[in-house]
mmCIF file of C-alpha atoms in Angstrom:
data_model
loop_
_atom_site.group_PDB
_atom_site.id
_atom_site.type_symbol
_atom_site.label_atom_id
_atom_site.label_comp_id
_atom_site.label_asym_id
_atom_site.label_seq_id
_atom_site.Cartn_x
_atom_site.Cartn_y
_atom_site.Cartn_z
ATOM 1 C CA UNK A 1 -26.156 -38.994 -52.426
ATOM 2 C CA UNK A 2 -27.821 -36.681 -54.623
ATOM 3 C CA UNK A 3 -30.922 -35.330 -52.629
ATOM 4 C CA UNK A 4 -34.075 -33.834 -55.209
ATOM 5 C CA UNK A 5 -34.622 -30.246 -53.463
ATOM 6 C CA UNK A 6 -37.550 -28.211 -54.195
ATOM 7 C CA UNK A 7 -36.896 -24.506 -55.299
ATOM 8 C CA UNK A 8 -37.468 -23.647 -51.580
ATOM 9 C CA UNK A 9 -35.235 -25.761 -50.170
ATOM 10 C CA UNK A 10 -32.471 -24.373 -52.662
ATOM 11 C CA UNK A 11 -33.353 -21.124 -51.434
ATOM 12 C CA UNK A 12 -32.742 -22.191 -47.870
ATOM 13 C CA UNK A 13 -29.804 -23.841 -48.708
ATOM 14 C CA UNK A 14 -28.077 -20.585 -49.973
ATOM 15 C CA UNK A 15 -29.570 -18.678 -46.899
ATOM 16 C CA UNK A 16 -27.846 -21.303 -44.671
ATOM 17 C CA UNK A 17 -24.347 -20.677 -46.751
ATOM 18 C CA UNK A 18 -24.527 -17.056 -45.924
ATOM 19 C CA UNK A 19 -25.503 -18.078 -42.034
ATOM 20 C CA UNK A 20 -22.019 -19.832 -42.308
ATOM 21 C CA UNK A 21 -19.967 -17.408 -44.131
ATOM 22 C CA UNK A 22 -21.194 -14.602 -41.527
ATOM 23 C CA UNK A 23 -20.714 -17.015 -38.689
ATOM 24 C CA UNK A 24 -16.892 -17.806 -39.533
ATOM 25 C CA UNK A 25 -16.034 -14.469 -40.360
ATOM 26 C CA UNK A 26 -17.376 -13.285 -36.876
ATOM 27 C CA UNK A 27 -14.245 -14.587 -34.096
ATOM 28 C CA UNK A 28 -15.299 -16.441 -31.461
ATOM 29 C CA UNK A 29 -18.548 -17.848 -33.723
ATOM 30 C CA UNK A 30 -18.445 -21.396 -35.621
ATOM 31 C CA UNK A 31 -19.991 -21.686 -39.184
ATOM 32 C CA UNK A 32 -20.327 -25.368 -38.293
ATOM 33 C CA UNK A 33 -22.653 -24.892 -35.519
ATOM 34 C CA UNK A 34 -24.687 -23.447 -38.008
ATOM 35 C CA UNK A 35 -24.650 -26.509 -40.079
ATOM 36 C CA UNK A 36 -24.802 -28.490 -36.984
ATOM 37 C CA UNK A 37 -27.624 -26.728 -35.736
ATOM 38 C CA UNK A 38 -29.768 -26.272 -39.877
ATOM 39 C CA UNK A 39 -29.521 -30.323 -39.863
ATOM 40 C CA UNK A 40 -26.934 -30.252 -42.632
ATOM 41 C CA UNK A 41 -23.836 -31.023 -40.557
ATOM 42 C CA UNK A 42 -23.484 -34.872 -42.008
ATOM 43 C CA UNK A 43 -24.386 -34.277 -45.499
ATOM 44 C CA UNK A 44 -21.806 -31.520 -45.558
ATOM 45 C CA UNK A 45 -18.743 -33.806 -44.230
ATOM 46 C CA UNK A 46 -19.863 -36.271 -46.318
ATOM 47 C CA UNK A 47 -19.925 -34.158 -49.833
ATOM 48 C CA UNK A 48 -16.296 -32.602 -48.849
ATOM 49 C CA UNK A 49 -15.172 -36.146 -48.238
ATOM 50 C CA UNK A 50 -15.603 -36.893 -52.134
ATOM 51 C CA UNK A 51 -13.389 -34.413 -53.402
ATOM 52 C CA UNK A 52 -10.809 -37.200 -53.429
ATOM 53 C CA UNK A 53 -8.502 -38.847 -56.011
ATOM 54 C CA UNK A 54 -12.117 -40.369 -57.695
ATOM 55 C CA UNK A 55 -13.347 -36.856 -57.970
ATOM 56 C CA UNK A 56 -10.578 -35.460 -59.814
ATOM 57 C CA UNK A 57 -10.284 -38.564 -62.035
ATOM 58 C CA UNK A 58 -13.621 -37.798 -63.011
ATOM 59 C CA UNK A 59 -12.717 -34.148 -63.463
ATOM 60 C CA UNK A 60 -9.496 -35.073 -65.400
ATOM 61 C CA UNK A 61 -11.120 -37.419 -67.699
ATOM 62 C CA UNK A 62 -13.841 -34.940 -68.627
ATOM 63 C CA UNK A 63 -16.843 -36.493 -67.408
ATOM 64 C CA UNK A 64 -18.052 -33.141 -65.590
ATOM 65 C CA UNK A 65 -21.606 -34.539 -64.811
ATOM 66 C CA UNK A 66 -20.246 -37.847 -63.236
ATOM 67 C CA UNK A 67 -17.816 -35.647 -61.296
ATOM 68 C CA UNK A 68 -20.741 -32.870 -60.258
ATOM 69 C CA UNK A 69 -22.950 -36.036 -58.944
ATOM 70 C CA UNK A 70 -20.118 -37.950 -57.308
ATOM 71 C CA UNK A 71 -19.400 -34.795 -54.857
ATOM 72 C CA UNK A 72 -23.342 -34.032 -54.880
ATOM 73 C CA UNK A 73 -22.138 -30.678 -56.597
ATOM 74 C CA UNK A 74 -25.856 -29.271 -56.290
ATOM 75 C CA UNK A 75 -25.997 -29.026 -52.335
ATOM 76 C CA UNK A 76 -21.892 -27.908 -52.690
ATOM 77 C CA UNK A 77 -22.371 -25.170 -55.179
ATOM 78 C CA UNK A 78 -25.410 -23.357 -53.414
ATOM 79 C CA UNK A 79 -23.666 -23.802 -49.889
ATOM 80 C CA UNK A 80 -20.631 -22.411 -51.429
ATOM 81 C CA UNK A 81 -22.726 -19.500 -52.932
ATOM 82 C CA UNK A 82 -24.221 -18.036 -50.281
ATOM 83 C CA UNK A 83 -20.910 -18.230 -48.245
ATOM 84 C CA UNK A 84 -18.860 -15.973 -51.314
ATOM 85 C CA UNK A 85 -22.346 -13.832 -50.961
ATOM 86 C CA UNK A 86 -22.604 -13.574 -47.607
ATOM 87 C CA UNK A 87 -18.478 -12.626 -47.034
ATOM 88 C CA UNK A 88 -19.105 -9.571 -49.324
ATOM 89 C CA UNK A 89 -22.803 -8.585 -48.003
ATOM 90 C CA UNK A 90 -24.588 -10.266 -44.598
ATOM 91 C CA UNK A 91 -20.520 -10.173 -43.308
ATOM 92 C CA UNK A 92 -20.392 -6.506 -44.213
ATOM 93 C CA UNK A 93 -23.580 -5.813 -42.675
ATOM 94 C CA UNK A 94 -22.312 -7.473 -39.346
ATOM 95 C CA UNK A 95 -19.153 -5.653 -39.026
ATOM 96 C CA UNK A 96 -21.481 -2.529 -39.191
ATOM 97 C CA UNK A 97 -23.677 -3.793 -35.820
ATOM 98 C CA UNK A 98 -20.591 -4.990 -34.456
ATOM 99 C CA UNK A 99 -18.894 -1.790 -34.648
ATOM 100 C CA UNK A 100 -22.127 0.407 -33.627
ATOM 101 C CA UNK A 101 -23.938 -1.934 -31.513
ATOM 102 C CA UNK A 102 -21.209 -4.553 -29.829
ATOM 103 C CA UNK A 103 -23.141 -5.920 -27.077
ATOM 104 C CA UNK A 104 -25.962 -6.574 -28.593
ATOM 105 C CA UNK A 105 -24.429 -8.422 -31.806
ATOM 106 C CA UNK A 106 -22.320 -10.673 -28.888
ATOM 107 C CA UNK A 107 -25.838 -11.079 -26.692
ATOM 108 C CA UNK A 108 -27.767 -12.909 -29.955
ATOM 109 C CA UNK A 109 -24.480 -15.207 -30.669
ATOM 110 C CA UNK A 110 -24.151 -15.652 -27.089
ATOM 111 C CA UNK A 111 -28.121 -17.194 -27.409
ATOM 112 C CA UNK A 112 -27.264 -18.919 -30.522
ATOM 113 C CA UNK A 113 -24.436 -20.962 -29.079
ATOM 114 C CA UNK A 114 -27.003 -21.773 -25.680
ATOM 115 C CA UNK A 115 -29.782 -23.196 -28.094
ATOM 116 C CA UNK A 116 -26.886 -24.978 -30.214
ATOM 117 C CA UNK A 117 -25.915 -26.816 -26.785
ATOM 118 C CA UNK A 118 -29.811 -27.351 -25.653
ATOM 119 C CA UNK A 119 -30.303 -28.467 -29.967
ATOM 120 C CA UNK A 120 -27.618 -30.985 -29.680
ATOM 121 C CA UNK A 121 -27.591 -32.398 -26.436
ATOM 122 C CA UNK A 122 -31.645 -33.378 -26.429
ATOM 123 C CA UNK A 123 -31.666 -36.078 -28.654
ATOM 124 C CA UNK A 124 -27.876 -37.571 -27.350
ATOM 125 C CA UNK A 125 -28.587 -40.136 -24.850
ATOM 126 C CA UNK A 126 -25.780 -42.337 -25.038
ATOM 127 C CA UNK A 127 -24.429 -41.029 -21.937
ATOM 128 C CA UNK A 128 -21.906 -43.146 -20.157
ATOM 129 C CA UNK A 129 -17.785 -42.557 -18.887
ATOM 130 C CA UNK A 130 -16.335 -42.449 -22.363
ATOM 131 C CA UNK A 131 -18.539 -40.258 -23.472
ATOM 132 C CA UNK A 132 -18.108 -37.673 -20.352
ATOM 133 C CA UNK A 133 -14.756 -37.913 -20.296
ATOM 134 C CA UNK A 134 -14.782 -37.030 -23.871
ATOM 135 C CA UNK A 135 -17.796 -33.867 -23.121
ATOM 136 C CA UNK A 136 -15.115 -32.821 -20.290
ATOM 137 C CA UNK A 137 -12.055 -33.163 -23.151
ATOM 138 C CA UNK A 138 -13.749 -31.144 -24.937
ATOM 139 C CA UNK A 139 -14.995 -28.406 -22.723
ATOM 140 C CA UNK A 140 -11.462 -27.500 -21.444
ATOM 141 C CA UNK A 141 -10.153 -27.462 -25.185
ATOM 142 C CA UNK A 142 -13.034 -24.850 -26.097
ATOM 143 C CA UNK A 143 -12.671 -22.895 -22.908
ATOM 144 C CA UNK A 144 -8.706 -23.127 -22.969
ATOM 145 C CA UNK A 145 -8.746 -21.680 -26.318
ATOM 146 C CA UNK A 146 -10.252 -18.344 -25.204
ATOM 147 C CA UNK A 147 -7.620 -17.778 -22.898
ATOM 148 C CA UNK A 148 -4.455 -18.152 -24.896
ATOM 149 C CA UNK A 149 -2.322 -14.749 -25.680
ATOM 150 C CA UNK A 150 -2.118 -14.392 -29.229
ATOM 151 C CA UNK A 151 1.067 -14.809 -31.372
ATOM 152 C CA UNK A 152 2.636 -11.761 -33.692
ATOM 153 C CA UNK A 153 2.010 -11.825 -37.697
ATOM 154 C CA UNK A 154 3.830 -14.214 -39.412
ATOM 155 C CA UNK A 155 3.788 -14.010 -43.476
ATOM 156 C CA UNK A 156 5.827 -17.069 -44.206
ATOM 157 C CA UNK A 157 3.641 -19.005 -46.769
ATOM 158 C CA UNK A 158 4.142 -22.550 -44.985
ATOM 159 C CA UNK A 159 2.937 -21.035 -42.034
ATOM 160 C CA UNK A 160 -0.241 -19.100 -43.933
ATOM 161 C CA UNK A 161 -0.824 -22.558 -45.382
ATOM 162 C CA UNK A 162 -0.973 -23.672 -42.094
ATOM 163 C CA UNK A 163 -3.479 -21.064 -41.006
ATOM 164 C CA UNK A 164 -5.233 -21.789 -44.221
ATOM 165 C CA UNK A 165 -5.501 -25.754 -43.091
ATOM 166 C CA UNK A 166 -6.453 -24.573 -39.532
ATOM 167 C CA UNK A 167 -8.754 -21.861 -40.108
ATOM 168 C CA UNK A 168 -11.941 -23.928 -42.079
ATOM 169 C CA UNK A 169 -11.876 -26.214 -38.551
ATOM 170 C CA UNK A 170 -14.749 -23.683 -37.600
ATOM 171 C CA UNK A 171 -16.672 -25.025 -40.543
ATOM 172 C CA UNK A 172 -15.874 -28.827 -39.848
ATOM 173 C CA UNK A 173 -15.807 -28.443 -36.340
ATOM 174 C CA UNK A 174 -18.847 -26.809 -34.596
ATOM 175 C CA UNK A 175 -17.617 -25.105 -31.550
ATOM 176 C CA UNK A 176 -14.289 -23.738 -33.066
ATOM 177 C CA UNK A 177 -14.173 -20.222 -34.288
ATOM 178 C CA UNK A 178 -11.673 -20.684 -37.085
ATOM 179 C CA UNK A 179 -11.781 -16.425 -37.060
ATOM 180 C CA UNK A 180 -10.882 -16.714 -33.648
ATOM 181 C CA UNK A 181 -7.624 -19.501 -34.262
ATOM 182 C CA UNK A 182 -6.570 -16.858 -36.304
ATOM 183 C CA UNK A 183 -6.238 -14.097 -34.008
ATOM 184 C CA UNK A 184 -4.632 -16.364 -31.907
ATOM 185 C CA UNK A 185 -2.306 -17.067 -34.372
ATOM 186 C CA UNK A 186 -1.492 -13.706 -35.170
ATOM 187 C CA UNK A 187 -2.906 -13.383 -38.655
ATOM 188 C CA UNK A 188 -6.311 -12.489 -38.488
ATOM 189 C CA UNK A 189 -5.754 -9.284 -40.146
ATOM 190 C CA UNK A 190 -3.160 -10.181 -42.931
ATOM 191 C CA UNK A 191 -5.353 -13.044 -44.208
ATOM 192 C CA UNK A 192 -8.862 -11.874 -43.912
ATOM 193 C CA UNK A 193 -8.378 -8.120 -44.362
ATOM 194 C CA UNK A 194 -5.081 -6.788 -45.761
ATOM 195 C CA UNK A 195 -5.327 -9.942 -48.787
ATOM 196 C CA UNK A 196 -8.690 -9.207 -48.829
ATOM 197 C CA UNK A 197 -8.091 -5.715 -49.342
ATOM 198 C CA UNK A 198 -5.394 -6.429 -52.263
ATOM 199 C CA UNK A 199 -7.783 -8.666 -53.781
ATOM 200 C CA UNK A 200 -10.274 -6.362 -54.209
ATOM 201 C CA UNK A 201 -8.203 -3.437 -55.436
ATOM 202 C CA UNK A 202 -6.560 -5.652 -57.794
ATOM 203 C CA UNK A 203 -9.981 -6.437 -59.175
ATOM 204 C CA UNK A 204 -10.853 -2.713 -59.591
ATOM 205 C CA UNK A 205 -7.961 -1.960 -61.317
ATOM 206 C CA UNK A 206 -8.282 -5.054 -63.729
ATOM 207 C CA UNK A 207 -11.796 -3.434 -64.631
ATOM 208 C CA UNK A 208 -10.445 0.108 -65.036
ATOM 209 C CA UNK A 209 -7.963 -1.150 -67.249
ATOM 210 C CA UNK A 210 -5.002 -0.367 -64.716
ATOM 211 C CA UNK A 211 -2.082 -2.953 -64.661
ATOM 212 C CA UNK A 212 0.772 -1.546 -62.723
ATOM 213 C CA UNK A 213 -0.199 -3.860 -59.290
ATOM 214 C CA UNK A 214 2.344 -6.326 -61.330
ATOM 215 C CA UNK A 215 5.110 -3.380 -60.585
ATOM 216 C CA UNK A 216 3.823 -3.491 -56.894
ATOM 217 C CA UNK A 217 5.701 -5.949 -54.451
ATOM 218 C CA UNK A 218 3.486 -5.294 -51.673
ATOM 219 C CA UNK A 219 0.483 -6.219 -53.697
ATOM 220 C CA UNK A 220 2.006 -9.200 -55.149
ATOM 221 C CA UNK A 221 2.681 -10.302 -51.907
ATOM 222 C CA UNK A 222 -0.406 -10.252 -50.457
ATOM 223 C CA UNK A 223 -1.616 -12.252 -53.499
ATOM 224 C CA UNK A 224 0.545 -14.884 -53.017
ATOM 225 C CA UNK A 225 -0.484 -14.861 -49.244
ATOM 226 C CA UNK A 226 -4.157 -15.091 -50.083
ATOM 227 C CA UNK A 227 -3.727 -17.896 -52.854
ATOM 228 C CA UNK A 228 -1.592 -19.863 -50.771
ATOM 229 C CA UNK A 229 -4.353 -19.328 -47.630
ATOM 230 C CA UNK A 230 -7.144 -20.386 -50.140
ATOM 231 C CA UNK A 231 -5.275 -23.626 -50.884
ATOM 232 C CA UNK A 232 -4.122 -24.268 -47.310
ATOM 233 C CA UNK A 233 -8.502 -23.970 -46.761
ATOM 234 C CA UNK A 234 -9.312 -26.485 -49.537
ATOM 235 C CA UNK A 235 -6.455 -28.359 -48.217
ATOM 236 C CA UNK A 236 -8.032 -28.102 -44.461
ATOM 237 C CA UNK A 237 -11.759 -29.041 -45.608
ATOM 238 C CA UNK A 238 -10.871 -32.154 -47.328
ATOM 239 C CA UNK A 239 -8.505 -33.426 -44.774
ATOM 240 C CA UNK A 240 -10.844 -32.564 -41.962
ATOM 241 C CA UNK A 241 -13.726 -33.940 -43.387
ATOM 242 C CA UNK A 242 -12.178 -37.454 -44.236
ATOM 243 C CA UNK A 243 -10.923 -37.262 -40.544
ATOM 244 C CA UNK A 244 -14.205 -36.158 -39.492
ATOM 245 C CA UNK A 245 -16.361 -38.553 -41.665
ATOM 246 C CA UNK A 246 -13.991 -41.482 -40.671
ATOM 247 C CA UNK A 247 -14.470 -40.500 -36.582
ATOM 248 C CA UNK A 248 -18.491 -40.333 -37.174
ATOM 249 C CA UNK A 249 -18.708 -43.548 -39.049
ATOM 250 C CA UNK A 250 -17.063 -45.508 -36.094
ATOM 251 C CA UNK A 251 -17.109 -42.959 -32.704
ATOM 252 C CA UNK A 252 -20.660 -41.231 -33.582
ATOM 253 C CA UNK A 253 -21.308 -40.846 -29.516
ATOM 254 C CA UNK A 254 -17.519 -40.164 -28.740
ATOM 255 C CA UNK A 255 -17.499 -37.440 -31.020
ATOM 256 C CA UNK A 256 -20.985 -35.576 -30.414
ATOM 257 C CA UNK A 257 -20.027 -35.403 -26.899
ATOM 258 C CA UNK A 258 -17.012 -33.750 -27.714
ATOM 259 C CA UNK A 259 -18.597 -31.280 -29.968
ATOM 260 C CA UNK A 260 -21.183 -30.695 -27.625
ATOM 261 C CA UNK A 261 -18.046 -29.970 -24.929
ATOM 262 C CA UNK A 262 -16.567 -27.808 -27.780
ATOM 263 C CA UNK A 263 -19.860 -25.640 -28.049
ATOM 264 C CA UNK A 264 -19.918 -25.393 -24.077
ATOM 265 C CA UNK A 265 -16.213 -24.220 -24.166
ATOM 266 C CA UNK A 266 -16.616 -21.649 -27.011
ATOM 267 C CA UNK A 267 -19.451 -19.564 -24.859
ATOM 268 C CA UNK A 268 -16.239 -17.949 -22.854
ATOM 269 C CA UNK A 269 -14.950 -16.876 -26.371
ATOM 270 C CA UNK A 270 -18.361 -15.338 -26.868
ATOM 271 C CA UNK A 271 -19.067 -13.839 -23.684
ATOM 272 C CA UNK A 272 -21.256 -10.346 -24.120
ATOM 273 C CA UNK A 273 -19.679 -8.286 -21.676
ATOM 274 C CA UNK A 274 -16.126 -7.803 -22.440
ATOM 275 C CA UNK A 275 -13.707 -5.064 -23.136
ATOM 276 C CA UNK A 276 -11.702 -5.109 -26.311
ATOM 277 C CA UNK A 277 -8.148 -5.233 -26.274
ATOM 278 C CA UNK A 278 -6.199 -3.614 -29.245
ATOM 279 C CA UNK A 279 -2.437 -3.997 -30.527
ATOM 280 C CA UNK A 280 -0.600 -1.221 -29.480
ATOM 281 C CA UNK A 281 2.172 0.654 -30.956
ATOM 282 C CA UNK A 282 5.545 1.058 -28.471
ATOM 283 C CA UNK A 283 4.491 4.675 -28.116
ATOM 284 C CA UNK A 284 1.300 3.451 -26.733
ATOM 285 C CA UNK A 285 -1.041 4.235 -29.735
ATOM 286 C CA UNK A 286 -3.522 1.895 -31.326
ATOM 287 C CA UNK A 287 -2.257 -0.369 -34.567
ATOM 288 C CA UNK A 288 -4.240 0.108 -37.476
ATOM 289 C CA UNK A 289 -4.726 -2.507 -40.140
ATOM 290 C CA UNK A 290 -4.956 -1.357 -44.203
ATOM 291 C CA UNK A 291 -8.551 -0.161 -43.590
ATOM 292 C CA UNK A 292 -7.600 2.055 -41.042
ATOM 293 C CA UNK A 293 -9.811 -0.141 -38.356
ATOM 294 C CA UNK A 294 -7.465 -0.870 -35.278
ATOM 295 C CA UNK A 295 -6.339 -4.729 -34.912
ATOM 296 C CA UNK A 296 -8.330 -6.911 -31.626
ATOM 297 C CA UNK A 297 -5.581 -8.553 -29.777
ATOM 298 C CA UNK A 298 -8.179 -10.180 -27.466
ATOM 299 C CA UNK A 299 -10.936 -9.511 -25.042
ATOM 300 C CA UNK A 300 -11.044 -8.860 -21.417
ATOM 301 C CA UNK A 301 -14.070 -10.344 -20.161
ATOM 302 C CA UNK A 302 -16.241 -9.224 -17.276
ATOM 303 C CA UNK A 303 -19.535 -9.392 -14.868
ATOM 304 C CA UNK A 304 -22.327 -6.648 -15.802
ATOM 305 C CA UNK A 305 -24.370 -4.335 -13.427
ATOM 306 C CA UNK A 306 -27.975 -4.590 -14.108
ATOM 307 C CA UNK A 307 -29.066 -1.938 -16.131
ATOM 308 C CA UNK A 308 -31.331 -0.697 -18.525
ATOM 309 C CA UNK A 309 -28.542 -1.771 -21.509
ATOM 310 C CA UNK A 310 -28.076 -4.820 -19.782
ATOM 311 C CA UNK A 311 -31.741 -6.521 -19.303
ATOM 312 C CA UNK A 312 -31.910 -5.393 -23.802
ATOM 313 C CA UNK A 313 -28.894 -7.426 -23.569
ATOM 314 C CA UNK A 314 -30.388 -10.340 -21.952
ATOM 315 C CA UNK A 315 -33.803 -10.287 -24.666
ATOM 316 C CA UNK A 316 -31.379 -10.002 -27.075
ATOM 317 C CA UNK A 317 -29.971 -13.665 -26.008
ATOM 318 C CA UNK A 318 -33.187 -14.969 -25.666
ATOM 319 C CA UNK A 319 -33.555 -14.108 -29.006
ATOM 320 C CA UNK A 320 -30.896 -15.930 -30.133
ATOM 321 C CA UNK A 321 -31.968 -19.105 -28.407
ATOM 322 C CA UNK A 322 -35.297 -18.570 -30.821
ATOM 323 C CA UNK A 323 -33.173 -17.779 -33.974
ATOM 324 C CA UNK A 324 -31.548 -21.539 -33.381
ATOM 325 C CA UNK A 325 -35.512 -22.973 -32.264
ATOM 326 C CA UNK A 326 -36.855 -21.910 -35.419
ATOM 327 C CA UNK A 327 -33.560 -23.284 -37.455
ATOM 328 C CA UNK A 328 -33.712 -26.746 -35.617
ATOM 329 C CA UNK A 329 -37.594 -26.598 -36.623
ATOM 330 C CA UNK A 330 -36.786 -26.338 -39.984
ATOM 331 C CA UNK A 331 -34.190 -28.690 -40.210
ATOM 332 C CA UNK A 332 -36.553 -31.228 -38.337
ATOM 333 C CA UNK A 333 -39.068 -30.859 -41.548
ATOM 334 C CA UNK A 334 -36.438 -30.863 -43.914
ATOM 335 C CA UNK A 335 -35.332 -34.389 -42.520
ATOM 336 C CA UNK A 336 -38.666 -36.094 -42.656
ATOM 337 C CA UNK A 337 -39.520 -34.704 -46.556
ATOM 338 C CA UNK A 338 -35.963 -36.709 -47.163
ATOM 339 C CA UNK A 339 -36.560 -39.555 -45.334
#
């Protein structure tokens, strides 16, 4: 399934990886409405589908070029690019607006996810009880999600491997903020800042020359948390997108309708107007995690007075809604020059 790609359209390609890797990162947003939404959602489930037992064969055996073409390695790789670009850049970036201008940041995703709905739902017309009741299945899942009350940090490696598996549903699974699953879970912090974190130090030292992190237990640890994370996530993709190629093959309408429910459900999760709600210490004081940031335990959502803050608010979501027109545009055109 090796697709010839102009220079431009492996330029878009990366841009849409870092559109994911910012998306996932962000709770409450899905990388895979992204996908969804850029006209690449297929062609992505299918290429993670063939990293199977051929693939590795292939890899095994030496024949690198068979195994780059079997997994159409050229439309992985560039994805995969801009995602490791955007978590240490466009991500960055984001937590920056996020921290100084909340709102607004929440209005535009808040837009983004209305499009996605409007995107998917005007070319679905096979419309009938199966597919409501699956629409309706999948509302309450998205919206249930948003109100759950999140678990405590849990470092057993089984159960990061399970977050690991769990987490990368937000790039399978438009409507599912695998960020989000992972507050809920409880490890949010220790697997995509504190490992991070280690990670990154660990690096620095390596290049100044410093080994003692081997003598360091905490360090260590987090290493082994964030390998066996990254596994459980390879582990997650490929299972999900066998699952996910198999349901499309034979329940295409069944399972639009649900993702289309999912995106419906997730707009609760992104909401604008909402309060914050930290961990607190027993003496009443924020937690902080290894950045010295303090740790969201959820968000309190609520109705806004209309106000000067709030009508910049509402353009703002409008302007999300065009950010997702312009996408679906493009994807449009990049579907006819492949067809």
């Amino acid at each position: 399934m090796e697709i010839t790609r102009t220079l431009k359209d492996k330029i878009f390609l990366v841009l849409k990886g870092l559109g994911m890797g910012a998306a996932n990162k962000v709770p409450g947003v899905s990388g895979g409405v992204v996908a969804f939404v850029a006209g690449f959602y297929e062609e992505f489930i299918y290429s993670l589908k063939k990293i199977n037992g051929k693939a590795f064969k292939l890899l095994i055996n030496g024949r690198y070029k068979s195994f780059y073409n079997y997994i159409n390695g050229r439309f992985i790789s560039l994805l995969f690019f801009g995602m490791i670009v955007s978590y240490f850049s466009v991500s960055k970036v984001l937590d920056y607006l996020i921290e100084h201008y909340e709102l607004y940041v929440w209005s535009v995703f808040f837009g983004m996810i209305i499009g996605s709905i409007y995107y998917i739902n005007k070319d679905f017309k096979d419309w009938n009880y199966r597919t409501y009741t699956s629409l309706a299945i999948g509302i309450l899942l998205g919206a249930g999600i948003s109100f759950l009350s999140p678990a405590k940090e849990n470092d057993n490696l089984w159960f990061v491997f399970f977050c690991g598996m769990i987490s990368v549903s937000g790039m399978t699974l438009p409507g599912f903020s695998g960020s989000f699953i992972l507050i809920l879970l409880g490890n949010y912090v220790l697997l995509l800042v504190d490992s991070v974190n280690a990670l990154y130090d660990t690096f620095s030292d390596i290049i100044r020359g410093n080994f003692n992190f081997i003598h360091n237990q905490q360090r260590i640890r987090m290493l082994k948390v964030l390998a066996v994370f990254t596994i459980g996530s390879v582990a997650g993709l490929v299972t999900f997108s066998n699952i996910l190629s198999f349901i499309l093959k034979r329940y295409k309408s069944i399972t639009l309708s649900a993702i289309i429910g999912f995106i419906v459900g997730s707009l609760g999760v992104v909401w604008p107007w909402k309060h914050t709600i930290y961990k607190l210490a027993d003496n009443g004081q924020p937690i902080l995690d290894s950045t010295g940031k303090k740790i969201i335990a959820n968000y309190q959502r609520y109705i806004p007075e209309l106000h000067t803050e709030t009508y910049y608010a509402i353009a703002f979501i409008f302007f999300g809604i065009a950010i997702v027109l312009g996408l679906e545009y493009y994807g449009q055109k990049t579907r006819k020059i492949n067809e």
